[in-house]
């Protein structure tokens, strides 16, 4: 058991995690922008085959957590592992749906061309997108109910349709762990239903999905697992266990004054 | 004069052909690389880099002279330009990364300081060497007439390499200029791709030093892709068009500069590109100003036409209108139209034969007009009912929503509407507003 030996050398592990490494393992993750910390000492061990919500107030570091896991923002410290191995060696198992607002929707490409981007890794350097890959991308579009809009320029799609093709692009990546940044933000009712159906299907296929989410009312309905975040992990576990009034208060009701003051002091110091 | 012009334009002599090859390939390279530069929104960085190349040119010249050469060797001067251009880029990155200054401030500082320093060095050179060194001026505004054959060949071949590299990385550049975060998450070396693109930009800048000059080189990177965007929504086509426009700029710039050697080639090239941009902006078939204006005018007219048809139809449903005067008053009251708008709209319908009038009587539908009016009214009402039942929109807002959207409903959507409201069949639903509720559902 290669996994076991390397893991044991690095840190203490319970017998359970040694036999089946968690989908996501994070230890001591701290992220700072211009020396001002946005995430403190995040520890997570999330099992596989579930849909995990990430909730917390604005500025709680939800997107930053995803970006730090995916190595898109530099961390001050910390370890990130996917299925027991460092993230950098497991990139192929990971799919990503960025926030919809993060790209220029005026970019001159069609829905199909955007979805095909999820296949670039598989296609490899310098090789063109072949007919086979275009067919696969079209299947991806079909999975989100957008096949008939394949040739449409992306600026002519509605917000919900744009979100769906972002999802389709991740689906054709064929990953085992997905990170989705606010896929439900500003979408219409039918898109919301389509996304939920996709999340359920992914879970049935044994995949693990992390979803940054805003709407607390739908937490029970959408997620098996919940990460409640406010610069640090307030609580993480099965929804039934951690989605409690007490934890909500800790997450949303007034920041921890001491932590706040410490952050401000550090922020002042760097100016 | 004319004979000379023809001679140049038809590439009659070998020398012109070689110079033409150099500048046109350069134009293509600028157009191709520029597309990604534009989409990456890094145009100003390229401008700073090109200005930062001046002290390198002057410095290389001084070094060569100090070592006993003449200093007028293009490859050597290009190397100098490359070094100081890259140094300028590094300075911008350093300043914006390690200080709290924003990138535009960093760009402004680097651009002006480097260029100013270069101009000072140039001043020293001119004092020191007199007329022979004055040729360095051509690097500021460009001069193809002074280009020797080997230089043009070097520029052309290097530009060809730039084009081939960009073309082979088309997919990768598309991915990272569209969505760098996704690309990085997918395992692509985004920073290295960014560096590579900027290196290609620097390469075009340096290659264009002699033909276009430091100050205007940014134009061959930005103007062709910006022009191309007006014609197409496809990246592939945009790259091809941009390359074509760049090549045209190089061709005419060189030709005119060959006939009138006193005109700076860079200025001529930029003028040609500027004309291409103006034409594209006005006449572009995808997002040109005229195209967009026509589109919005057509939609406005269609909306006005459909609104009037429905208003007339509902007016007829309400009955009790006996004179044209009464009819016009009614119409302007329910739609809030001015008399002028109303007359214009009525004129439009009358000209297309949808309505007619017997003198003294109100306007009547022709047979075509009635069919069309029924169709429009039916679509409107179906849409209203749909919104009410399926979209939780307050009744007061429904009419507005229906008004706006019904004008762009395609046949497919109307068919879907019918399917989702099967109880109406092919009939006309009653209006949901009290105003015209008298005997809706009549088939006229």
Short mmCIF file of C-alpha atoms in Angstrom, two decimals, chain B residues 40-414:
data_model
loop_
_atom_site.label_atom_id
_atom_site.label_comp_id
_atom_site.label_asym_id
_atom_site.label_seq_id
_atom_site.Cartn_x
_atom_site.Cartn_y
_atom_site.Cartn_z
CA UNK B 40 -6.18 39.25 -23.25
CA UNK B 41 -6.57 43.00 -22.78
CA UNK B 42 -2.87 43.65 -22.69
CA UNK B 43 -2.66 46.27 -25.45
CA UNK B 44 -1.13 48.94 -23.24
CA UNK B 45 1.56 46.61 -21.98
CA UNK B 46 2.66 46.11 -25.58
CA UNK B 47 2.76 49.87 -26.04
CA UNK B 48 4.99 50.28 -22.99
CA UNK B 49 7.28 47.51 -24.22
CA UNK B 50 7.74 49.11 -27.63
CA UNK B 51 8.57 52.50 -26.15
CA UNK B 52 10.96 50.83 -23.74
CA UNK B 53 12.91 49.53 -26.73
CA UNK B 54 14.35 52.95 -27.65
CA UNK B 55 17.18 53.13 -25.08
CA UNK B 56 18.17 49.63 -26.22
CA UNK B 57 18.49 50.78 -29.84
CA UNK B 58 20.56 53.81 -28.85
CA UNK B 59 22.61 51.81 -26.34
CA UNK B 60 23.42 49.08 -28.86
CA UNK B 61 24.51 51.73 -31.35
CA UNK B 62 26.78 53.38 -28.80
CA UNK B 63 28.30 50.05 -27.79
CA UNK B 64 28.95 49.10 -31.41
CA UNK B 65 30.61 52.42 -32.10
CA UNK B 66 32.71 52.11 -28.95
CA UNK B 67 33.81 48.66 -30.18
CA UNK B 68 34.90 50.26 -33.46
CA UNK B 69 31.99 49.35 -35.78
CA UNK B 70 29.65 51.62 -37.70
CA UNK B 71 26.70 50.82 -35.45
CA UNK B 72 24.22 50.62 -38.32
CA UNK B 73 23.62 46.89 -38.15
CA UNK B 74 19.93 46.04 -37.88
CA UNK B 75 20.31 42.68 -36.10
CA UNK B 76 22.51 44.29 -33.48
CA UNK B 77 20.12 47.19 -32.91
CA UNK B 78 17.24 44.71 -32.67
CA UNK B 79 19.06 42.78 -30.00
CA UNK B 80 19.49 45.99 -28.05
CA UNK B 81 15.81 46.78 -28.50
CA UNK B 82 14.86 43.28 -27.39
CA UNK B 83 16.93 43.55 -24.21
CA UNK B 84 15.54 46.89 -23.12
CA UNK B 85 11.99 46.00 -24.22
CA UNK B 86 12.06 42.90 -22.04
CA UNK B 87 13.61 44.90 -19.21
CA UNK B 88 10.75 47.39 -19.52
CA UNK B 89 8.20 44.58 -19.36
CA UNK B 90 9.91 43.11 -16.32
CA UNK B 91 9.81 46.53 -14.65
CA UNK B 92 6.05 46.83 -15.25
CA UNK B 93 5.46 43.37 -13.79
CA UNK B 94 7.74 44.06 -10.84
CA UNK B 95 6.14 47.41 -10.00
CA UNK B 96 2.58 46.15 -10.22
CA UNK B 97 3.33 42.98 -8.30
CA UNK B 98 5.46 44.25 -5.44
CA UNK B 99 4.03 47.68 -4.86
CA UNK B 100 0.48 48.84 -4.41
CA UNK B 101 0.62 50.92 -7.59
CA UNK B 102 -1.93 49.83 -10.16
CA UNK B 103 -0.76 48.47 -13.49
CA UNK B 104 -1.71 51.54 -15.50
CA UNK B 105 0.52 53.67 -13.29
CA UNK B 106 3.35 51.18 -13.71
CA UNK B 107 2.83 51.27 -17.50
CA UNK B 108 2.90 55.05 -17.59
CA UNK B 109 6.08 55.22 -15.55
CA UNK B 110 7.98 52.63 -17.56
CA UNK B 111 6.80 53.94 -20.92
CA UNK B 112 7.77 57.55 -20.28
CA UNK B 113 10.99 56.98 -18.35
CA UNK B 114 12.43 54.46 -20.81
CA UNK B 115 11.45 56.50 -23.84
CA UNK B 116 12.79 59.69 -22.31
CA UNK B 117 16.08 58.02 -21.50
CA UNK B 118 16.28 56.66 -25.03
CA UNK B 119 15.61 60.10 -26.50
CA UNK B 120 18.43 61.54 -24.35
CA UNK B 121 20.84 58.86 -25.62
CA UNK B 122 19.74 59.63 -29.18
CA UNK B 123 20.52 63.29 -28.61
CA UNK B 124 24.04 62.41 -27.49
CA UNK B 125 24.54 60.20 -30.54
CA UNK B 126 23.44 62.92 -32.93
CA UNK B 127 25.86 65.45 -31.43
CA UNK B 128 28.66 62.96 -31.51
CA UNK B 129 28.32 61.41 -34.96
CA UNK B 130 26.61 64.01 -37.06
CA UNK B 131 24.77 63.09 -40.21
CA UNK B 132 25.68 59.43 -40.34
CA UNK B 133 23.93 58.63 -37.09
CA UNK B 134 20.83 60.58 -37.96
CA UNK B 135 19.53 57.40 -39.59
CA UNK B 136 18.57 56.20 -36.13
CA UNK B 137 15.64 58.58 -36.33
CA UNK B 138 13.96 56.14 -38.67
CA UNK B 139 13.42 53.83 -35.72
CA UNK B 140 11.02 56.29 -34.20
CA UNK B 141 8.63 56.72 -37.12
CA UNK B 142 9.75 53.91 -39.39
CA UNK B 143 11.33 53.99 -42.84
CA UNK B 144 11.02 51.14 -45.30
CA UNK B 145 12.88 53.01 -48.01
CA UNK B 146 16.14 52.65 -46.12
CA UNK B 147 15.60 48.94 -45.61
CA UNK B 148 18.25 46.76 -47.18
CA UNK B 149 17.49 43.38 -48.69
CA UNK B 150 19.04 41.23 -45.96
CA UNK B 151 17.20 43.19 -43.26
CA UNK B 152 13.87 42.70 -45.00
CA UNK B 153 14.59 39.00 -45.41
CA UNK B 154 15.48 38.68 -41.73
CA UNK B 155 12.28 40.48 -40.69
CA UNK B 156 10.13 38.38 -43.00
CA UNK B 157 11.55 35.05 -41.85
CA UNK B 158 11.37 35.94 -38.18
CA UNK B 159 7.77 37.14 -38.64
CA UNK B 160 6.97 33.86 -40.39
CA UNK B 161 8.24 31.97 -37.33
CA UNK B 162 6.05 34.14 -35.09
CA UNK B 163 3.02 33.33 -37.27
CA UNK B 164 3.70 29.59 -37.28
CA UNK B 165 4.19 29.50 -33.51
CA UNK B 166 0.97 31.38 -32.86
CA UNK B 167 -0.97 29.21 -35.30
CA UNK B 168 0.28 25.99 -33.71
CA UNK B 169 -0.73 27.24 -30.25
CA UNK B 170 -4.12 28.53 -31.44
CA UNK B 171 -6.08 26.21 -29.16
CA UNK B 172 -3.93 26.90 -26.10
CA UNK B 173 -4.03 30.67 -26.60
CA UNK B 174 -7.79 30.55 -27.08
CA UNK B 175 -8.21 28.64 -23.85
CA UNK B 176 -6.04 30.83 -21.68
CA UNK B 177 -7.11 34.19 -23.10
CA UNK B 178 -10.75 33.23 -22.55
CA UNK B 179 -10.59 31.66 -19.11
CA UNK B 180 -7.19 31.63 -17.42
CA UNK B 181 -8.53 30.22 -14.14
CA UNK B 182 -10.13 27.24 -15.81
CA UNK B 183 -6.99 26.68 -17.88
CA UNK B 184 -4.81 26.72 -14.78
CA UNK B 185 -7.17 24.36 -12.95
CA UNK B 186 -7.04 22.08 -15.98
CA UNK B 187 -3.27 21.89 -15.62
CA UNK B 188 -2.11 24.25 -18.38
CA UNK B 189 0.97 26.35 -17.57
CA UNK B 190 -0.89 29.63 -17.76
CA UNK B 191 2.01 31.81 -16.65
CA UNK B 192 4.27 30.33 -19.27
CA UNK B 193 1.62 30.75 -21.96
CA UNK B 194 1.22 34.36 -20.89
CA UNK B 195 4.97 34.84 -21.05
CA UNK B 196 5.10 33.21 -24.47
CA UNK B 197 2.36 35.44 -25.86
CA UNK B 198 4.10 38.53 -24.50
CA UNK B 199 7.37 37.32 -25.99
CA UNK B 200 5.69 37.01 -29.38
CA UNK B 201 4.35 40.52 -28.92
CA UNK B 202 7.83 41.79 -28.10
CA UNK B 203 9.14 39.96 -31.15
CA UNK B 204 6.64 41.71 -33.44
CA UNK B 205 7.50 45.00 -31.80
CA UNK B 206 11.21 44.54 -32.38
CA UNK B 207 10.76 43.28 -35.94
CA UNK B 208 8.64 46.31 -36.69
CA UNK B 209 11.19 48.80 -35.41
CA UNK B 210 12.54 49.74 -38.79
CA UNK B 211 9.43 49.43 -40.91
CA UNK B 212 6.89 50.99 -38.56
CA UNK B 213 8.90 52.61 -35.81
CA UNK B 214 8.69 52.55 -32.05
CA UNK B 215 5.84 54.98 -31.56
CA UNK B 216 3.38 53.45 -34.01
CA UNK B 217 4.19 49.74 -33.79
CA UNK B 218 1.33 49.24 -31.34
CA UNK B 219 -1.05 50.03 -34.22
CA UNK B 220 -0.17 46.91 -36.22
CA UNK B 221 -0.92 44.82 -33.12
CA UNK B 222 -4.21 46.45 -32.18
CA UNK B 223 -5.92 48.00 -35.19
CA UNK B 224 -6.20 44.87 -37.40
CA UNK B 225 -7.82 42.64 -34.73
CA UNK B 226 -10.07 45.45 -33.52
CA UNK B 227 -11.21 45.98 -37.13
CA UNK B 228 -11.70 42.26 -37.71
CA UNK B 229 -13.95 41.96 -34.66
CA UNK B 230 -16.57 44.14 -36.36
CA UNK B 231 -17.02 41.52 -39.08
CA UNK B 232 -17.22 38.24 -37.22
CA UNK B 233 -18.06 36.35 -34.04
CA UNK B 234 -15.70 33.52 -34.87
CA UNK B 235 -12.17 33.58 -33.51
CA UNK B 236 -10.77 31.68 -36.49
CA UNK B 237 -12.24 34.16 -38.95
CA UNK B 238 -11.16 37.03 -36.78
CA UNK B 239 -7.55 35.84 -36.93
CA UNK B 240 -7.70 35.42 -40.72
CA UNK B 241 -9.28 38.83 -41.29
CA UNK B 242 -6.88 40.49 -38.91
CA UNK B 243 -3.96 38.92 -40.78
CA UNK B 244 -5.40 40.12 -44.08
CA UNK B 245 -5.81 43.69 -42.82
CA UNK B 246 -2.27 43.63 -41.41
CA UNK B 247 -0.93 42.42 -44.77
CA UNK B 248 -2.80 45.18 -46.62
CA UNK B 249 -1.31 47.74 -44.25
CA UNK B 250 2.17 46.41 -44.94
CA UNK B 251 1.61 46.34 -48.71
CA UNK B 252 0.26 49.87 -49.15
CA UNK B 253 2.53 51.31 -46.51
CA UNK B 254 5.61 50.01 -48.29
CA UNK B 255 4.34 50.96 -51.73
CA UNK B 256 3.50 54.55 -50.84
CA UNK B 257 6.69 54.91 -48.85
CA UNK B 258 8.70 53.71 -51.86
CA UNK B 259 7.16 56.35 -54.12
CA UNK B 260 7.42 59.15 -51.59
CA UNK B 261 10.51 58.32 -49.51
CA UNK B 262 10.02 61.38 -47.34
CA UNK B 263 6.77 60.01 -45.92
CA UNK B 264 7.53 57.92 -42.83
CA UNK B 265 6.48 54.33 -43.62
CA UNK B 266 5.04 53.78 -40.15
CA UNK B 267 2.72 56.73 -40.56
CA UNK B 268 1.55 55.47 -43.95
CA UNK B 269 0.95 51.94 -42.65
CA UNK B 270 -1.01 53.27 -39.71
CA UNK B 271 -3.08 55.50 -41.97
CA UNK B 272 -3.98 52.53 -44.16
CA UNK B 273 -4.89 50.49 -41.08
CA UNK B 274 -6.90 53.42 -39.75
CA UNK B 275 -8.93 53.50 -42.95
CA UNK B 276 -9.57 49.76 -42.62
CA UNK B 277 -10.70 50.32 -39.06
CA UNK B 278 -13.06 53.13 -40.01
CA UNK B 279 -14.65 51.05 -42.76
CA UNK B 280 -15.00 48.07 -40.43
CA UNK B 281 -16.49 50.14 -37.64
CA UNK B 282 -19.08 51.61 -39.98
CA UNK B 283 -19.87 48.70 -42.27
CA UNK B 284 -18.86 45.64 -40.21
CA UNK B 285 -21.37 42.86 -40.82
CA UNK B 286 -21.39 41.55 -37.26
CA UNK B 287 -21.24 44.59 -35.01
CA UNK B 288 -20.59 47.55 -37.29
CA UNK B 289 -22.32 50.78 -36.29
CA UNK B 290 -24.59 50.89 -39.35
CA UNK B 291 -25.52 47.22 -39.05
CA UNK B 292 -26.51 47.69 -35.40
CA UNK B 293 -28.45 50.87 -36.16
CA UNK B 294 -30.36 49.16 -38.97
CA UNK B 295 -31.11 46.21 -36.73
CA UNK B 296 -32.48 48.37 -33.97
CA UNK B 297 -34.47 50.46 -36.47
CA UNK B 298 -35.97 47.33 -37.99
CA UNK B 299 -36.98 46.06 -34.56
CA UNK B 300 -38.51 49.42 -33.68
CA UNK B 301 -40.54 49.49 -36.89
CA UNK B 302 -41.66 45.91 -36.43
CA UNK B 303 -42.73 46.66 -32.87
CA UNK B 304 -44.63 49.77 -33.90
CA UNK B 305 -46.31 47.92 -36.77
CA UNK B 306 -47.38 44.98 -34.59
CA UNK B 307 -48.57 47.23 -31.80
CA UNK B 308 -50.73 49.22 -34.17
CA UNK B 309 -52.15 46.09 -35.80
CA UNK B 310 -53.15 44.76 -32.41
CA UNK B 311 -54.53 48.11 -31.27
CA UNK B 312 -56.66 48.35 -34.42
CA UNK B 313 -57.84 44.81 -33.93
CA UNK B 314 -58.79 45.41 -30.33
CA UNK B 315 -60.42 48.65 -31.32
CA UNK B 316 -62.55 46.67 -33.74
CA UNK B 317 -63.32 44.12 -31.03
CA UNK B 318 -64.48 46.93 -28.78
CA UNK B 319 -66.72 48.14 -31.60
CA UNK B 320 -68.51 51.48 -31.39
CA UNK B 321 -66.03 53.46 -33.47
CA UNK B 322 -67.65 55.26 -36.34
CA UNK B 323 -65.31 57.92 -37.62
CA UNK B 324 -61.62 58.15 -38.35
CA UNK B 325 -61.36 60.93 -35.77
CA UNK B 326 -62.79 58.69 -33.05
CA UNK B 327 -60.53 55.87 -34.10
CA UNK B 328 -57.37 57.98 -33.98
CA UNK B 329 -58.27 59.41 -30.59
CA UNK B 330 -58.89 55.94 -29.25
CA UNK B 331 -55.60 54.63 -30.60
CA UNK B 332 -53.50 57.47 -29.28
CA UNK B 333 -55.20 57.15 -25.90
CA UNK B 334 -54.65 53.43 -25.37
CA UNK B 335 -51.06 53.27 -26.65
CA UNK B 336 -49.89 56.69 -25.51
CA UNK B 337 -48.77 57.54 -29.05
CA UNK B 338 -48.36 61.05 -30.32
CA UNK B 339 -50.39 62.00 -33.42
CA UNK B 340 -47.18 62.08 -35.45
CA UNK B 341 -46.12 58.59 -34.45
CA UNK B 342 -49.60 57.33 -35.10
CA UNK B 343 -49.73 58.83 -38.61
CA UNK B 344 -46.33 57.38 -39.40
CA UNK B 345 -47.38 53.92 -38.26
CA UNK B 346 -50.67 54.08 -40.10
CA UNK B 347 -48.86 55.20 -43.24
CA UNK B 348 -46.54 52.20 -42.89
CA UNK B 349 -49.43 49.73 -42.62
CA UNK B 350 -51.35 51.38 -45.46
CA UNK B 351 -48.33 51.26 -47.76
CA UNK B 352 -47.89 47.56 -47.17
CA UNK B 353 -51.56 47.06 -47.98
CA UNK B 354 -52.62 45.78 -44.57
CA UNK B 355 -55.18 48.49 -43.99
CA UNK B 356 -57.19 50.85 -46.21
CA UNK B 357 -59.72 53.59 -45.82
CA UNK B 358 -62.84 54.68 -47.60
CA UNK B 359 -62.86 58.48 -47.28
CA UNK B 360 -64.83 59.58 -44.22
CA UNK B 361 -64.83 56.10 -42.64
CA UNK B 362 -62.39 54.57 -40.12
CA UNK B 363 -59.41 52.52 -41.26
CA UNK B 364 -60.29 48.96 -42.26
CA UNK B 365 -58.23 45.77 -42.41
CA UNK B 366 -57.56 44.26 -45.79
CA UNK B 367 -57.80 40.50 -45.91
CA UNK B 368 -54.05 40.10 -45.41
CA UNK B 369 -54.16 42.74 -42.71
CA UNK B 370 -56.80 40.93 -40.73
CA UNK B 371 -54.91 37.63 -40.84
CA UNK B 372 -51.75 39.34 -39.73
CA UNK B 373 -53.51 41.33 -36.99
CA UNK B 374 -55.12 38.17 -35.64
CA UNK B 375 -51.82 36.37 -35.63
CA UNK B 376 -50.12 39.21 -33.75
CA UNK B 377 -52.94 39.56 -31.26
CA UNK B 378 -53.08 35.85 -30.67
CA UNK B 379 -49.35 35.62 -30.01
CA UNK B 380 -49.60 38.51 -27.61
CA UNK B 381 -52.46 36.98 -25.66
CA UNK B 382 -50.98 33.51 -25.56
CA UNK B 383 -47.79 35.02 -24.21
CA UNK B 384 -49.72 37.01 -21.59
CA UNK B 385 -51.58 33.94 -20.42
CA UNK B 386 -48.35 31.97 -20.32
CA UNK B 387 -46.60 34.62 -18.24
CA UNK B 388 -49.55 34.79 -15.86
CA UNK B 389 -49.71 31.06 -15.35
CA UNK B 390 -46.08 30.08 -15.44
CA UNK B 391 -43.92 32.97 -14.45
CA UNK B 392 -45.60 34.47 -11.39
CA UNK B 393 -45.68 37.93 -12.92
CA UNK B 394 -48.17 40.43 -11.55
CA UNK B 395 -50.98 41.14 -14.02
CA UNK B 396 -50.03 44.80 -14.27
CA UNK B 397 -46.59 43.89 -15.53
CA UNK B 398 -47.71 41.21 -17.91
CA UNK B 399 -48.75 43.51 -20.69
CA UNK B 400 -45.38 45.22 -20.72
CA UNK B 401 -43.47 41.95 -20.67
CA UNK B 402 -45.65 40.54 -23.42
CA UNK B 403 -45.28 43.72 -25.41
CA UNK B 404 -41.56 43.57 -25.41
CA UNK B 405 -40.98 39.89 -26.03
CA UNK B 406 -43.77 39.02 -28.46
CA UNK B 407 -42.02 40.99 -31.20
CA UNK B 408 -39.07 38.66 -31.17
CA UNK B 409 -40.97 35.38 -30.73
CA UNK B 410 -39.92 32.90 -33.39
CA UNK B 411 -42.21 30.24 -34.88
CA UNK B 412 -40.62 27.58 -32.69
CA UNK B 413 -41.43 29.48 -29.52
CA UNK B 414 -44.98 30.16 -30.64
#
